[in-house]
mmCIF file of C-alpha atoms and ligand atoms in Angstrom:
data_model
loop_
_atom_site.group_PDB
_atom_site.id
_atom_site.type_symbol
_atom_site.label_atom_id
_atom_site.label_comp_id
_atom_site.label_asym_id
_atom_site.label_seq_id
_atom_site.Cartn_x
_atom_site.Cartn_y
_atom_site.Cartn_z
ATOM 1 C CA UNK S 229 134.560 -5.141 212.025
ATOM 2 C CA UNK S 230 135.230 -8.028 213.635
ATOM 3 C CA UNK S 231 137.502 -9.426 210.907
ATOM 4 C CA UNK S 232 139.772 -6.366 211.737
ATOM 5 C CA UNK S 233 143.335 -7.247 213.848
ATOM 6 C CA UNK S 234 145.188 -4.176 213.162
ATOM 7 C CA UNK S 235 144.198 -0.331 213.549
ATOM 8 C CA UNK S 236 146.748 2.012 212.856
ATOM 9 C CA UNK S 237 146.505 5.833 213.357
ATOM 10 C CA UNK S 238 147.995 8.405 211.076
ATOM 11 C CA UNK S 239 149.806 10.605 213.091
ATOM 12 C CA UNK S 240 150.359 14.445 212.268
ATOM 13 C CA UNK S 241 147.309 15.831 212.755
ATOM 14 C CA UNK S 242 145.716 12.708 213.826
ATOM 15 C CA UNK S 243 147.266 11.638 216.505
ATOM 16 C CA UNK S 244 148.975 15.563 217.250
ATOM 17 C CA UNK S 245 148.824 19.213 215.739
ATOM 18 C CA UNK S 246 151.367 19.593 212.181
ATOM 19 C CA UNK S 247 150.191 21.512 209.968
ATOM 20 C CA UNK S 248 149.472 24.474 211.876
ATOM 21 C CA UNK S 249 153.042 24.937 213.062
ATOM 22 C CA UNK S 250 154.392 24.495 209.534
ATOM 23 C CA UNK S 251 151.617 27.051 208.051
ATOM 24 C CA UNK S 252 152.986 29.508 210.793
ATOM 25 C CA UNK S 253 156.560 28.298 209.595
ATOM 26 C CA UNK S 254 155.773 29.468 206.373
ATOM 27 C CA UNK S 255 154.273 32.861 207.109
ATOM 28 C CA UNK S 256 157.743 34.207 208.748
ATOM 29 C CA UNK S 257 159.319 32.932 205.934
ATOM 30 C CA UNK S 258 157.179 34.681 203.263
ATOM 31 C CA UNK S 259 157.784 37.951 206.137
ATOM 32 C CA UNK S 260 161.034 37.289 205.539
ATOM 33 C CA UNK S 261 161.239 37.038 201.774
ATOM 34 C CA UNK S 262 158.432 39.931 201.283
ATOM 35 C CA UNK S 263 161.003 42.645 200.060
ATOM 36 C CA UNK S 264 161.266 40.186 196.895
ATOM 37 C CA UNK S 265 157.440 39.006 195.970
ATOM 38 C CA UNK S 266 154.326 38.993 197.429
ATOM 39 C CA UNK S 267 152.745 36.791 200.046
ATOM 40 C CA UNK S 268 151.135 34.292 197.429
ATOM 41 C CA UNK S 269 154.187 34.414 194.778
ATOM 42 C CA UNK S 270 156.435 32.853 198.085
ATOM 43 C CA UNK S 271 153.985 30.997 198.794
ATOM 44 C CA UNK S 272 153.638 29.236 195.513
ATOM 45 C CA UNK S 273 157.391 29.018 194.767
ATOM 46 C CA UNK S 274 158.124 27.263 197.934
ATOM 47 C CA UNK S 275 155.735 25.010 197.177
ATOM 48 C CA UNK S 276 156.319 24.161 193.862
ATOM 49 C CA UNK S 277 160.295 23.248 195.268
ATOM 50 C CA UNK S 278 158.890 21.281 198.111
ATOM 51 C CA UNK S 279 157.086 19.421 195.987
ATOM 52 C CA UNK S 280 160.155 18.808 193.373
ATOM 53 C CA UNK S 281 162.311 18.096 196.155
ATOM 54 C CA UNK S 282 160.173 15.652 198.060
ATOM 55 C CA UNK S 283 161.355 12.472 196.266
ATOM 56 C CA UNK S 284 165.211 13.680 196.884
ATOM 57 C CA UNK S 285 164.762 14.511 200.911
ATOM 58 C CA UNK S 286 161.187 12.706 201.537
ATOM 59 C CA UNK S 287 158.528 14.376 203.535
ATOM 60 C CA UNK S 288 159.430 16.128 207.023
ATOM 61 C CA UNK S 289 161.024 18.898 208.470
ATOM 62 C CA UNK S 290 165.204 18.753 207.249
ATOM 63 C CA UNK S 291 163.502 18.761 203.812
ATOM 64 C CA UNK S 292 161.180 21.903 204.525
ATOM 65 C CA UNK S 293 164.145 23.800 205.735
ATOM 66 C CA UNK S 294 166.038 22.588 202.553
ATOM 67 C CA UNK S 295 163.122 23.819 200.383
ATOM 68 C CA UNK S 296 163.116 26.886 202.140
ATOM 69 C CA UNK S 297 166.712 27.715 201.634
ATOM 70 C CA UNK S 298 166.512 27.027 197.772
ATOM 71 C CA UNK S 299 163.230 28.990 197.325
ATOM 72 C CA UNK S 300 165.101 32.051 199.123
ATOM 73 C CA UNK S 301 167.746 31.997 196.817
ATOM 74 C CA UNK S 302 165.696 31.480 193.616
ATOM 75 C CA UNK S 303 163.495 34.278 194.622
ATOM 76 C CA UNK S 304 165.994 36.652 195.717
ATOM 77 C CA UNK S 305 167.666 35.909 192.810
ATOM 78 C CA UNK S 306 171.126 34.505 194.570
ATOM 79 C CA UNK S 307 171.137 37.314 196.615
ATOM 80 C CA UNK S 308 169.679 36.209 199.866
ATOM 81 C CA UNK S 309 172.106 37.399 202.690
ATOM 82 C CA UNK S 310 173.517 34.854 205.405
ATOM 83 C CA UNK S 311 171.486 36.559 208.336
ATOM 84 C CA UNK S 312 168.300 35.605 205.902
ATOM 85 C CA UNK S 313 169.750 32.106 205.412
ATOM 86 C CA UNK S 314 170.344 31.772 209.041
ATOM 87 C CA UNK S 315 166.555 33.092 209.970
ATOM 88 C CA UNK S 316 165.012 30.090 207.825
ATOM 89 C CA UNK S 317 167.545 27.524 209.046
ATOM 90 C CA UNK S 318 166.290 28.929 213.099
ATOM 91 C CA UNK S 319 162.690 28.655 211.780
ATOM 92 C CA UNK S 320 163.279 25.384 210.866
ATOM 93 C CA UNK S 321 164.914 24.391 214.148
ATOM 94 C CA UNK S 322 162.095 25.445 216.353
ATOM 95 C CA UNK S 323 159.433 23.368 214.178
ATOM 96 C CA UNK S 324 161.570 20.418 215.608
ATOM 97 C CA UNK S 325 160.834 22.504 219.523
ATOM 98 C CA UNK S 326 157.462 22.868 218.618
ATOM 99 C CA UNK S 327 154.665 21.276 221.656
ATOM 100 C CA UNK S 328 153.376 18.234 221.115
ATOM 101 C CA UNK S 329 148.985 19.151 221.420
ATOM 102 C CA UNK S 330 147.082 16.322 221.259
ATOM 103 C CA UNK S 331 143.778 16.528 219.578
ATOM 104 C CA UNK S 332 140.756 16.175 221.425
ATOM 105 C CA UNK S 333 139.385 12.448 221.806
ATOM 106 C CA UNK S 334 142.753 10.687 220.927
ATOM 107 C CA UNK S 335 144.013 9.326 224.390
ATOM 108 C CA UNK S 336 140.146 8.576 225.007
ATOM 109 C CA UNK S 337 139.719 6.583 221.564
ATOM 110 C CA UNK S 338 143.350 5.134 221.891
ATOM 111 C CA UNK S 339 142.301 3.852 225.564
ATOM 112 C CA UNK S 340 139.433 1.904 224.473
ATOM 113 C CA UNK S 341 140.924 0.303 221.605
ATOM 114 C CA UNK S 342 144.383 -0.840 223.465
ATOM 115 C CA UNK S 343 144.280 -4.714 224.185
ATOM 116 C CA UNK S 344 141.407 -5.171 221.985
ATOM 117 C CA UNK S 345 143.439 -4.668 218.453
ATOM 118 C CA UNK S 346 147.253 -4.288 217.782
ATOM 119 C CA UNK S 347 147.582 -0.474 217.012
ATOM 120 C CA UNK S 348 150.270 0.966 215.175
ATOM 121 C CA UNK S 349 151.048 4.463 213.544
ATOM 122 C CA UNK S 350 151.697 4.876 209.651
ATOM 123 C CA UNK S 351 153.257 8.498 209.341
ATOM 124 C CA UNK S 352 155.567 9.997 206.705
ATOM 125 C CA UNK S 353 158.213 12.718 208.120
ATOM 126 C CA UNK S 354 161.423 12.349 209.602
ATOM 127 C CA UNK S 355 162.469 9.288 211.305
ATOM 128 C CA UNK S 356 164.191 11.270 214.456
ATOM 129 C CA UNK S 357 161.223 13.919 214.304
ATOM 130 C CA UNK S 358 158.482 11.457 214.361
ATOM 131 C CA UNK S 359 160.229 9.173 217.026
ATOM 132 C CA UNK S 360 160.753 12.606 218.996
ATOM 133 C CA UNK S 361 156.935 13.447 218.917
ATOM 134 C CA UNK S 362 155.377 10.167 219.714
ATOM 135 C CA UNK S 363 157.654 9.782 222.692
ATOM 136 C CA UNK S 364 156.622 13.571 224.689
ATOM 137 C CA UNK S 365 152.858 12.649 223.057
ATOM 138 C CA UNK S 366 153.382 10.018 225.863
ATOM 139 C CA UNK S 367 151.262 7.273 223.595
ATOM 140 C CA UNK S 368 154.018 5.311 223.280
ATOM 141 C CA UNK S 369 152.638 2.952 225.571
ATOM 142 C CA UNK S 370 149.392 2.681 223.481
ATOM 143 C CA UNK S 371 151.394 1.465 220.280
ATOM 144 C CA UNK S 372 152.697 -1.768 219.317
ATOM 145 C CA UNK S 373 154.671 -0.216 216.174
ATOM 146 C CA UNK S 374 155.880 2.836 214.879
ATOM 147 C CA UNK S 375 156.339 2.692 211.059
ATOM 148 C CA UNK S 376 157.703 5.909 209.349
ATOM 149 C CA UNK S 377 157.067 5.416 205.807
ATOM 150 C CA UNK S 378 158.904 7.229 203.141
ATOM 151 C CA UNK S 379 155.561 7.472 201.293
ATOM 152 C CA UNK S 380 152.249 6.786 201.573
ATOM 153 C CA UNK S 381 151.485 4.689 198.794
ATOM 154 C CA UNK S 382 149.725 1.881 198.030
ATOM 155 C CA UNK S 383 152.421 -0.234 197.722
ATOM 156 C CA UNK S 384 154.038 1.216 200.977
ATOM 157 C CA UNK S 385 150.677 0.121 202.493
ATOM 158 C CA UNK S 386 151.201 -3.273 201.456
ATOM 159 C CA UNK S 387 154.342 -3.494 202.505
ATOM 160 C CA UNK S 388 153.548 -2.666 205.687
ATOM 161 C CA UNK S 389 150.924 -5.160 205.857
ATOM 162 C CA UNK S 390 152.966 -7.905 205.208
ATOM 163 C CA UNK S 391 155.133 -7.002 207.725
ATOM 164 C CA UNK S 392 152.602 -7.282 209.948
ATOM 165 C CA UNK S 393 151.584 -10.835 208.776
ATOM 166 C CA UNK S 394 147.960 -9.681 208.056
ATOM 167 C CA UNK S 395 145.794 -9.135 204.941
ATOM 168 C CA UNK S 396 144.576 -6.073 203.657
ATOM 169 C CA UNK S 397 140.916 -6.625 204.873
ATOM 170 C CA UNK S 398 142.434 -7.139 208.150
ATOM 171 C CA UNK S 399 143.611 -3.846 208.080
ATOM 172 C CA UNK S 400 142.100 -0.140 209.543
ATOM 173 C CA UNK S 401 143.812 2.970 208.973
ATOM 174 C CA UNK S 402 142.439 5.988 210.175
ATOM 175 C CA UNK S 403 143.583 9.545 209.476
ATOM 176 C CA UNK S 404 143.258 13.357 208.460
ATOM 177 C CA UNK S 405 144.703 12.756 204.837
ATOM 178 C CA UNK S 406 141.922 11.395 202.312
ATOM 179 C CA UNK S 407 145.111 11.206 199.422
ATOM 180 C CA UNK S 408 147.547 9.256 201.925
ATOM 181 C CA UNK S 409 145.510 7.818 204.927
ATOM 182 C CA UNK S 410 142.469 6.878 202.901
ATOM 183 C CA UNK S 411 142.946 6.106 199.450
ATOM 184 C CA UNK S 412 146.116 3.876 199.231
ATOM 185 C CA UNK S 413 144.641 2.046 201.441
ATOM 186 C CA UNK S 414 141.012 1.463 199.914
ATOM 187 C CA UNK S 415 142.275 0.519 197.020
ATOM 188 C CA UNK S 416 144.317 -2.479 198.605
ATOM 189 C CA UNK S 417 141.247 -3.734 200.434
ATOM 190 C CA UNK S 418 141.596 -2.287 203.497
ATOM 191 C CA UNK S 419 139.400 -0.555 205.633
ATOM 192 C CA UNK S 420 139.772 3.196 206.230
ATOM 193 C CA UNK S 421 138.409 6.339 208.065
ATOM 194 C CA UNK S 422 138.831 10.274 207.769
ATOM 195 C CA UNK S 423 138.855 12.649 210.589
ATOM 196 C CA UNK S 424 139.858 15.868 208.628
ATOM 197 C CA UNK S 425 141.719 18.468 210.615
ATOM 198 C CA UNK S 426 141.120 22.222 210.120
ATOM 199 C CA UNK S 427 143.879 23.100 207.950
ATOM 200 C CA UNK S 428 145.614 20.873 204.892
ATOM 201 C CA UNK S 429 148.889 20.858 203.376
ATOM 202 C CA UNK S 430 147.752 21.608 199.909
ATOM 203 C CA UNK S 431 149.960 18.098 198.806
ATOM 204 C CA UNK S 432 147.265 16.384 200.463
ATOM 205 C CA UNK S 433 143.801 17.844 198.976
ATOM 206 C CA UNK S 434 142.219 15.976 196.712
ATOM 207 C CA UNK S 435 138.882 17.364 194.728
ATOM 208 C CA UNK S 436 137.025 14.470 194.601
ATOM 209 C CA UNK S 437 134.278 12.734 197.218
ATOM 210 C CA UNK S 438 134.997 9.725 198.422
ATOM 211 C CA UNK S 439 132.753 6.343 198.195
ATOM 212 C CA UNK S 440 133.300 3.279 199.246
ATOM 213 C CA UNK S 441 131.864 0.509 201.317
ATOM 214 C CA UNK S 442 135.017 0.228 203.273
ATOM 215 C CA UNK S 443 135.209 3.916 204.200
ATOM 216 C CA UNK S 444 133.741 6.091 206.745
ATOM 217 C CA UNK S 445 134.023 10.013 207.118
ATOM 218 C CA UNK S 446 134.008 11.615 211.117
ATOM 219 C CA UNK S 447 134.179 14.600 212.805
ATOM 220 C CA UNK S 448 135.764 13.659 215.701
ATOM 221 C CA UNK S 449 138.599 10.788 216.558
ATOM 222 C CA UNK S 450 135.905 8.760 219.524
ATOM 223 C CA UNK S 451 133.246 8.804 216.771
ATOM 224 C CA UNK S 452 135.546 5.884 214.947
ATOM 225 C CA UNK S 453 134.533 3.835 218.519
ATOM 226 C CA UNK S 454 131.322 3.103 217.313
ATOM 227 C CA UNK S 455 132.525 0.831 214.352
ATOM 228 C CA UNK S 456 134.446 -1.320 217.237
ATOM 229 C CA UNK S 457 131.492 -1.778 219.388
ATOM 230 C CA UNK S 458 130.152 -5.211 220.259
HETATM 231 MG MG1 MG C 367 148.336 13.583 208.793
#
């Protein structure tokens, strides 16, 4: 690892809890809607819009609350009232309110890295959103670059690389997503490593296992410490 001069940290449910706040998000909302379809039928209709919609609005939580809205009215059938409309544009509103938990090990891992490497975070998600979350995470001071990406692609990873006046072996990403934290970046020639949180945002699942000599698969966020020692 010692070829390594940049490690940069996912950060929705690598760095801080996401997905179980937009999970909850989506159960009122299929509460809401349940007079129309069941639980699963929402649930597969507001994905299948996210999903269409996500290279119009991008990834993040003005999007989700656009997705939302559209998904209401296609399964209501245009007939959604305005209180309804209004519930899923509040819901929306308090994801943006929503406490920033750190998961366990990341100030810890963060700590011992800092000085050592330049550390940045790679997220997707809304520019204001993100910005807003990193600063009450109070890491900020950890980082020496925030880059919210409109996608997590390979060539957004290169991109990004450039901009940091590396190369790609030079480069360590580490995060929750194998599709977006992992892959991309693999197949650039980077170094990456998975922490997988609880839940996944079914975007993100892949159904295949992951080898590679450049890859590494932990439980927790301080177990990536032990590729940085000596
Ligand atoms: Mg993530």
């Amino acid at each position: 690892m010692k070829n390594i001069k940049v490690i940069a940290f996912d950060a929705d449910d690598t760095l801080f809890v996401n997905e179980t706040y937009f999970a909850e998000t989506e159960e009122k909302f299929c509460s809401l809607m349940s007079d129309y379809l069941s639980h699963q039928g929402i649930s597969k209709e507001l994905f299948k819009i996210e999903i269409d919609n996500l290279k119009l609005y991008g990834y993040g939580i003005k999007g989700y609350i656009l997705s939302m809205i559209e998904a209401a009215m296609k399964i209501s059938n245009n007939t959604i009232s305005i209180e309804a409309i209004e519930r899923i544009i509040q819901y929306g509103k308090e994801l943006t309110e929503k406490p920033i938990v750190l998961l366990e090990g990341v100030e810890e891992t963060l700590e011992a890295l800092h000085g050592k490497y330049k550390l940045v975070v790679a997220t997707k998600g809304d520019l204001l959103d993100q910005r807003r979350k990193l600063h009450n995470s109070g890491l900020g001071k950890y980082f020496h670059h925030i880059e919210v990406m409109s996608d997590k692609q390979e060539v957004d990873y290169s991109d990004l690389i450039k901009r940091l006046e590396i190369q790609p072996e030079e480069f360590f990403m580490i995060g929750n997503s194998l599709k977006s934290d992992v892959l991309p970046v693999l197949a650039i020639g980077g170094h990456a490593v998975h922490i997988p949180f609880h839940t996944t945002w079914e975007h993100e699942k892949i159904n295949h296992k992951v080898e590679h000599k450049n890859f590494s698969s932990f439980e927790k966020i301080t177990d990536v410490l032990s590729q940085f020692e000596n």
